[in-house]
Short mmCIF file of C-alpha atoms and ligand atoms in Angstrom, two decimals:
data_model
loop_
_atom_site.label_atom_id
_atom_site.label_comp_id
_atom_site.label_asym_id
_atom_site.label_seq_id
_atom_site.Cartn_x
_atom_site.Cartn_y
_atom_site.Cartn_z
CA MET A 1 -13.54 -11.38 15.61
CA SER A 2 -16.94 -11.85 13.97
CA SER A 3 -16.75 -13.88 10.76
CA PHE A 4 -18.72 -11.07 9.08
CA TYR A 5 -15.51 -9.16 8.23
CA ARG A 6 -13.62 -12.22 7.05
CA ASP A 7 -16.50 -13.44 4.92
CA LEU A 8 -16.75 -10.19 2.96
CA LYS A 9 -15.18 -10.55 -0.48
CA LYS A 10 -12.58 -7.83 -0.53
CA ALA A 11 -9.92 -6.20 -2.71
CA GLU A 12 -6.68 -4.95 -1.15
CA LEU A 13 -5.01 -2.13 -3.06
CA HIS A 14 -2.43 -0.63 -0.68
CA LEU A 15 -0.16 -3.32 0.71
CA HIS A 16 3.64 -3.20 0.77
CA LEU A 17 5.17 -6.65 0.30
CA GLU A 18 8.08 -5.73 2.58
CA GLY A 19 5.72 -4.72 5.38
CA SER A 20 3.93 -8.07 5.23
CA LEU A 21 6.86 -10.10 6.57
CA GLU A 22 5.72 -11.94 9.69
CA ALA A 23 8.20 -12.62 12.52
CA SER A 24 7.98 -16.37 11.81
CA THR A 25 8.97 -15.86 8.16
CA ILE A 26 11.87 -13.60 9.13
CA HIS A 27 13.03 -16.20 11.63
CA GLU A 28 12.81 -18.85 8.90
CA MET A 29 15.01 -16.71 6.60
CA HIS A 30 17.39 -15.66 9.37
CA PRO A 31 17.41 -18.16 12.26
CA ASN A 32 19.67 -15.80 14.24
CA ILE A 33 16.85 -13.23 14.43
CA SER A 34 14.35 -14.17 17.10
CA LYS A 35 10.62 -13.55 16.83
CA GLU A 36 10.91 -11.37 19.96
CA GLU A 37 13.44 -9.13 18.24
CA VAL A 38 11.08 -8.67 15.30
CA ALA A 39 8.15 -7.98 17.61
CA ALA A 40 10.16 -5.30 19.41
CA LYS A 41 11.06 -3.61 16.11
CA TYR A 42 7.46 -3.68 14.91
CA ALA A 43 6.14 -2.33 18.22
CA GLU A 44 8.02 0.98 17.94
CA LYS A 45 5.61 3.88 17.51
CA GLY A 46 5.81 7.01 15.39
CA PHE A 47 6.45 7.67 11.71
CA SER A 48 10.26 8.00 11.84
CA ALA A 49 10.54 4.78 13.84
CA PHE A 50 8.25 3.11 11.28
CA LEU A 51 10.46 4.20 8.37
CA GLU A 52 13.51 2.85 10.23
CA SER A 53 11.79 -0.50 10.88
CA TYR A 54 10.67 -0.64 7.24
CA LYS A 55 14.27 -0.14 6.14
CA TRP A 56 15.39 -2.79 8.63
CA VAL A 57 12.96 -5.40 7.38
CA SER A 58 13.66 -4.57 3.73
CA VAL A 59 17.37 -5.23 4.25
CA LEU A 60 16.51 -8.73 5.49
CA LEU A 61 15.19 -9.57 2.03
CA GLU A 62 18.56 -10.60 0.64
CA THR A 63 17.70 -12.81 -2.33
CA PRO A 64 14.99 -13.36 -4.95
CA ASP A 65 14.07 -16.49 -2.97
CA HIS A 66 13.43 -14.38 0.13
CA TYR A 67 11.12 -12.12 -1.88
CA ALA A 68 9.37 -15.16 -3.36
CA LEU A 69 8.80 -16.64 0.09
CA ALA A 70 7.39 -13.33 1.35
CA THR A 71 4.96 -13.25 -1.59
CA ARG A 72 3.89 -16.88 -1.14
CA ARG A 73 3.21 -16.41 2.57
CA LEU A 74 1.30 -13.19 2.02
CA LEU A 75 -0.93 -14.53 -0.76
CA GLY A 76 -1.65 -17.65 1.30
CA GLN A 77 -2.74 -15.46 4.19
CA LEU A 78 -4.90 -13.23 1.99
CA GLN A 79 -6.74 -16.26 0.69
CA THR A 80 -7.86 -17.17 4.20
CA GLU A 81 -9.47 -13.74 4.42
CA ASN A 82 -11.48 -13.76 1.22
CA VAL A 83 -9.30 -11.22 -0.51
CA GLU A 84 -10.19 -11.80 -4.16
CA TYR A 85 -8.09 -9.15 -5.87
CA VAL A 86 -4.80 -7.60 -4.77
CA GLU A 87 -2.31 -5.01 -5.92
CA LEU A 88 1.00 -5.40 -4.09
CA THR A 89 3.43 -2.54 -3.83
CA LEU A 90 7.05 -3.49 -4.36
CA SER A 91 9.60 -0.99 -3.04
CA VAL A 92 11.73 -1.00 -6.16
CA GLY A 93 13.42 2.17 -4.90
CA VAL A 94 14.64 0.23 -1.88
CA ILE A 95 15.80 -2.70 -4.07
CA LEU A 96 17.89 -0.25 -6.12
CA TRP A 97 19.23 1.33 -2.93
CA LYS A 98 20.28 -2.18 -1.80
CA GLN A 99 21.99 -2.64 -5.21
CA GLN A 100 20.06 -5.82 -5.88
CA ASN A 101 18.88 -7.18 -9.22
CA VAL A 102 15.34 -5.83 -9.73
CA ALA A 103 14.64 -8.07 -12.74
CA ALA A 104 15.54 -11.27 -10.85
CA ILE A 105 13.48 -10.22 -7.82
CA PHE A 106 10.47 -9.23 -9.89
CA ASP A 107 10.61 -12.51 -11.86
CA ALA A 108 10.61 -14.40 -8.55
CA VAL A 109 7.68 -12.55 -6.98
CA ASN A 110 5.65 -12.44 -10.16
CA LYS A 111 6.02 -16.19 -10.56
CA GLU A 112 4.48 -16.60 -7.09
CA ALA A 113 1.72 -14.15 -8.00
CA ARG A 114 0.83 -16.16 -11.10
CA LYS A 115 0.59 -19.37 -9.07
CA SER A 116 -1.91 -17.81 -6.67
CA ALA A 117 -5.66 -18.23 -6.99
CA ILE A 118 -5.95 -14.51 -6.22
CA PRO A 119 -5.54 -12.13 -9.18
CA CYS A 120 -2.39 -10.29 -8.10
CA PHE A 121 -0.84 -7.25 -9.76
CA TRP A 122 2.04 -4.93 -8.89
CA ILE A 123 2.72 -1.29 -8.15
CA PHE A 124 6.36 -0.17 -8.34
CA ASP A 125 7.25 2.43 -5.74
CA PHE A 126 10.15 4.89 -5.53
CA ILE A 127 11.40 6.76 -2.45
CA ARG A 128 10.79 10.48 -2.34
CA HIS A 129 13.89 11.12 -0.18
CA PHE A 130 16.00 10.34 -3.22
CA ASP A 131 16.38 12.39 -6.40
CA LEU A 132 14.63 12.50 -9.77
CA ASP A 133 17.19 10.18 -11.39
CA HIS A 134 16.28 7.51 -8.85
CA ALA A 135 12.55 7.95 -9.55
CA MET A 136 13.20 7.83 -13.32
CA ARG A 137 15.04 4.54 -12.95
CA VAL A 138 12.08 3.05 -11.04
CA ALA A 139 9.67 4.42 -13.68
CA GLU A 140 11.73 2.83 -16.48
CA LEU A 141 11.72 -0.53 -14.70
CA ALA A 142 7.96 -0.27 -14.15
CA ALA A 143 7.41 0.63 -17.81
CA GLU A 144 9.45 -2.41 -18.92
CA ARG A 145 7.08 -4.66 -16.97
CA ALA A 146 3.85 -2.87 -17.89
CA ARG A 147 2.65 -5.91 -19.83
CA ASP A 148 3.95 -8.31 -17.24
CA GLY A 149 1.83 -7.71 -14.16
CA VAL A 150 2.79 -4.15 -13.23
CA VAL A 151 -0.27 -1.92 -13.29
CA GLY A 152 0.76 1.08 -11.20
CA PHE A 153 3.50 3.44 -10.13
CA GLY A 154 3.82 5.37 -6.88
CA CYS A 155 6.10 6.76 -4.23
CA GLY A 156 6.57 6.32 -0.50
CA GLY A 157 8.83 7.69 2.21
CA ASP A 158 8.68 10.96 4.06
CA GLU A 159 6.42 13.50 2.32
CA ALA A 160 8.04 16.35 4.22
CA ARG A 161 11.22 15.60 2.28
CA GLY A 162 9.91 15.84 -1.26
CA SER A 163 6.82 17.09 -3.11
CA ALA A 164 5.39 14.84 -5.82
CA LEU A 165 5.94 17.78 -8.20
CA THR A 166 9.71 17.18 -8.06
CA PHE A 167 9.09 13.88 -9.86
CA VAL A 168 6.74 14.92 -12.70
CA PRO A 169 8.94 13.42 -15.49
CA ALA A 170 8.95 10.04 -13.72
CA PHE A 171 5.16 10.03 -13.33
CA GLN A 172 4.80 11.04 -16.98
CA LEU A 173 7.08 8.23 -18.12
CA ALA A 174 4.98 5.73 -16.19
CA GLN A 175 1.75 7.16 -17.61
CA ARG A 176 3.07 6.94 -21.17
CA ALA A 177 3.68 3.24 -20.55
CA GLY A 178 0.00 2.86 -19.65
CA LEU A 179 0.53 2.66 -15.89
CA ARG A 180 -1.82 4.25 -13.38
CA LEU A 181 -0.55 6.43 -10.54
CA ALA A 182 -0.99 5.86 -6.80
CA PRO A 183 1.43 8.08 -4.86
CA HIS A 184 1.38 8.33 -1.08
CA ALA A 185 0.23 11.83 -0.11
CA GLY A 186 -1.52 13.56 2.75
CA GLU A 187 -0.51 10.90 5.26
CA THR A 188 1.81 12.79 7.63
CA SER A 189 2.09 16.04 5.68
CA ASN A 190 -0.81 18.31 4.68
CA ALA A 191 -3.59 18.84 2.15
CA GLN A 192 -1.16 20.60 -0.22
CA SER A 193 0.66 17.31 -0.65
CA VAL A 194 -2.59 15.80 -1.98
CA TRP A 195 -3.11 18.76 -4.35
CA ASP A 196 0.43 18.10 -5.65
CA ALA A 197 -0.39 14.43 -6.16
CA LEU A 198 -3.49 15.40 -8.16
CA GLU A 199 -1.42 17.75 -10.25
CA VAL A 200 0.95 14.95 -11.27
CA GLY A 201 -2.08 12.90 -12.36
CA ALA A 202 -2.76 10.58 -9.40
CA ASP A 203 -5.54 8.05 -10.08
CA ARG A 204 -5.69 7.04 -6.41
CA ILE A 205 -4.12 8.61 -3.32
CA GLY A 206 -2.17 6.51 -0.80
CA HIS A 207 -3.66 7.54 2.55
CA GLY A 208 -4.76 11.12 1.70
CA ILE A 209 -6.41 11.56 5.08
CA ARG A 210 -5.15 15.16 5.48
CA ALA A 211 -7.63 16.08 2.74
CA VAL A 212 -10.14 16.34 5.57
CA GLU A 213 -8.53 19.70 6.45
CA ASP A 214 -9.48 21.26 3.09
CA PRO A 215 -13.15 21.36 1.93
CA ALA A 216 -12.14 22.48 -1.59
CA LEU A 217 -9.87 19.44 -1.88
CA LEU A 218 -12.61 17.09 -0.67
CA ARG A 219 -14.90 18.57 -3.37
CA ARG A 220 -12.26 18.07 -6.02
CA LEU A 221 -11.63 14.43 -5.02
CA ARG A 222 -15.37 13.76 -5.08
CA GLN A 223 -15.92 15.47 -8.44
CA ASP A 224 -12.96 13.72 -10.10
CA GLY A 225 -13.80 10.35 -8.53
CA ILE A 226 -10.32 9.96 -7.04
CA PRO A 227 -10.43 7.49 -4.14
CA LEU A 228 -8.32 7.52 -0.99
CA GLU A 229 -6.56 4.31 0.05
CA VAL A 230 -7.21 4.54 3.78
CA CYS A 231 -5.14 2.46 6.23
CA ILE A 232 -6.61 2.97 9.71
CA SER A 233 -4.26 0.85 11.86
CA SER A 234 -1.22 2.21 10.05
CA ASN A 235 -2.34 5.78 10.77
CA VAL A 236 -2.72 5.00 14.47
CA ALA A 237 0.64 3.18 14.72
CA THR A 238 2.63 5.87 12.90
CA GLY A 239 0.91 8.68 14.80
CA ALA A 240 -0.59 10.12 11.59
CA VAL A 241 -3.75 10.21 13.73
CA GLU A 242 -3.60 10.56 17.48
CA HIS A 243 -6.11 7.89 18.36
CA LEU A 244 -8.38 5.45 16.52
CA LEU A 245 -11.48 7.44 17.38
CA CYS A 246 -9.91 10.64 15.94
CA HIS A 247 -9.57 8.99 12.53
CA PRO A 248 -11.20 11.14 9.81
CA LEU A 249 -12.50 8.22 7.68
CA ARG A 250 -16.14 8.91 8.56
CA ARG A 251 -15.87 12.63 7.76
CA ILE A 252 -14.10 11.94 4.45
CA ALA A 253 -16.75 9.40 3.38
CA ASP A 254 -19.54 11.76 4.49
CA ALA A 255 -18.05 14.40 2.18
CA GLY A 256 -18.77 12.00 -0.69
CA VAL A 257 -15.14 10.99 -1.34
CA SER A 258 -14.61 7.33 -2.25
CA VAL A 259 -12.54 5.34 0.21
CA ILE A 260 -10.93 1.91 0.09
CA LEU A 261 -9.79 0.09 3.26
CA ASN A 262 -6.28 -1.36 3.27
CA THR A 263 -3.60 -2.72 5.60
CA ASP A 264 -0.47 -0.87 4.30
CA ASP A 265 2.10 -3.01 6.20
CA PRO A 266 0.00 -5.70 7.89
CA ALA A 267 2.74 -7.58 9.78
CA MET A 268 4.38 -4.40 11.01
CA PHE A 269 1.09 -2.95 12.21
CA GLY A 270 -0.28 -6.28 13.47
CA THR A 271 -3.42 -6.10 11.36
CA THR A 272 -5.38 -7.88 8.64
CA LEU A 273 -7.80 -6.54 6.05
CA SER A 274 -10.70 -8.09 7.98
CA GLU A 275 -9.60 -6.18 11.07
CA GLU A 276 -9.51 -2.95 9.10
CA TYR A 277 -13.20 -3.45 8.29
CA GLU A 278 -13.81 -4.00 11.98
CA ARG A 279 -11.99 -0.73 12.78
CA ALA A 280 -14.23 1.05 10.27
CA GLU A 281 -17.24 -0.31 12.11
CA GLN A 282 -15.79 1.18 15.31
CA LEU A 283 -15.67 4.49 13.43
CA GLY A 284 -19.40 4.36 12.79
CA PHE A 285 -19.84 2.42 9.53
CA SER A 286 -22.88 0.17 9.44
CA ARG A 287 -22.64 -3.39 8.15
CA ASP A 288 -24.47 -2.34 4.96
CA GLU A 289 -21.91 0.40 4.45
CA LEU A 290 -19.07 -2.08 5.02
CA ARG A 291 -20.61 -4.44 2.45
CA LEU A 292 -20.70 -1.56 -0.01
CA LEU A 293 -17.10 -0.58 0.78
CA ALA A 294 -15.99 -4.14 0.11
CA GLU A 295 -17.92 -4.27 -3.17
CA THR A 296 -16.58 -0.97 -4.43
CA SER A 297 -12.99 -1.79 -3.47
CA PHE A 298 -12.84 -3.96 -6.64
CA GLN A 299 -13.98 -1.10 -8.82
CA PHE A 300 -10.83 0.93 -8.08
CA GLY A 301 -8.39 -1.81 -9.08
CA PHE A 302 -6.06 -0.73 -11.87
CA ASN A 303 -6.43 -3.95 -13.81
CA LYS A 304 -9.75 -3.30 -15.47
CA GLN A 305 -10.12 -6.80 -16.84
CA VAL A 306 -10.77 -7.95 -13.31
CA GLY A 307 -14.12 -6.86 -11.95
CA SER A 308 -15.95 -7.57 -8.75
CA PRO A 309 -16.74 -11.24 -8.35
CA GLN A 310 -19.94 -10.41 -6.46
N1 HPA B 1 4.01 5.76 3.89
C1 HPA B 1 5.25 6.13 3.54
N2 HPA B 1 6.18 5.25 3.24
C2 HPA B 1 5.89 3.95 3.32
C3 HPA B 1 4.63 3.51 3.68
C4 HPA B 1 3.64 4.45 3.97
O1 HPA B 1 2.48 4.12 4.23
N3 HPA B 1 4.62 2.15 3.68
C5 HPA B 1 5.87 1.80 3.31
N4 HPA B 1 6.64 2.88 3.09
ZN1 ZN B 2 1.92 2.72 2.26
#
């Protein structure tokens, strides 16, 4: 790969810690799991298979030390790529589902974040397959840590199984605590899912690529300055888009909607942020446009004290 992509100073805003676990780190945590076994799990295609693999890898994180190691490895890797600001999503909904101690895990990962040279903040995520009580519990935990590195609140999982509107009280609780909202929407579902996310007060949209199907929605995103966190390789691997060259990134950007490039689950999708910039070039972005994308990625970070270093 050309060093152009790596040398760009970049912010990464949509990155799940659990999806960053490399086969070598898993093998280090669980010597009985071979790297080949991990590679086979990660190679499965389609959105349902992805959710299953995500659950599988999350279950391997058994202790606060495992989470700390995952964070240390990830931040070390991001440094080699000139990532100079990061917001990591922690699947707190999954931690609750595993009946683990969220406070102990967050203390462990946040300690690693503070040691890093990269400004690193957190987004707590709930699972939309579960009910409102579950989402409220995640919102309360996020609110408790609002002055301790948590800057955002969101949701993941299968959009087809729950509209964001079901969870309005949880989003409101997070907002009252000063958190910003970044729900996944319009990834595998439809434009309506993005409208619902806007209605609950989303400040950024995770994925949002289905917005391309609705000109009125594209206008609204542009007018309100709501950016889409686009994850090209993820969309290809999960089948959210059929093929790289069918990806709507170019059309969305041409409609004047702000976009940010991200990796989503870099180990699972075998990508890096630098490679995502390369993919965007394959979709017709010039190097000047890529420089601009990298510069503006900082502007959408939820921690406003941290601006672009450029
Ligand atoms: N979409 C839905 N759920 C997820 C994702 C995603 O991109 N990443 C991790 N869980
Ligand atoms: Zn995601």
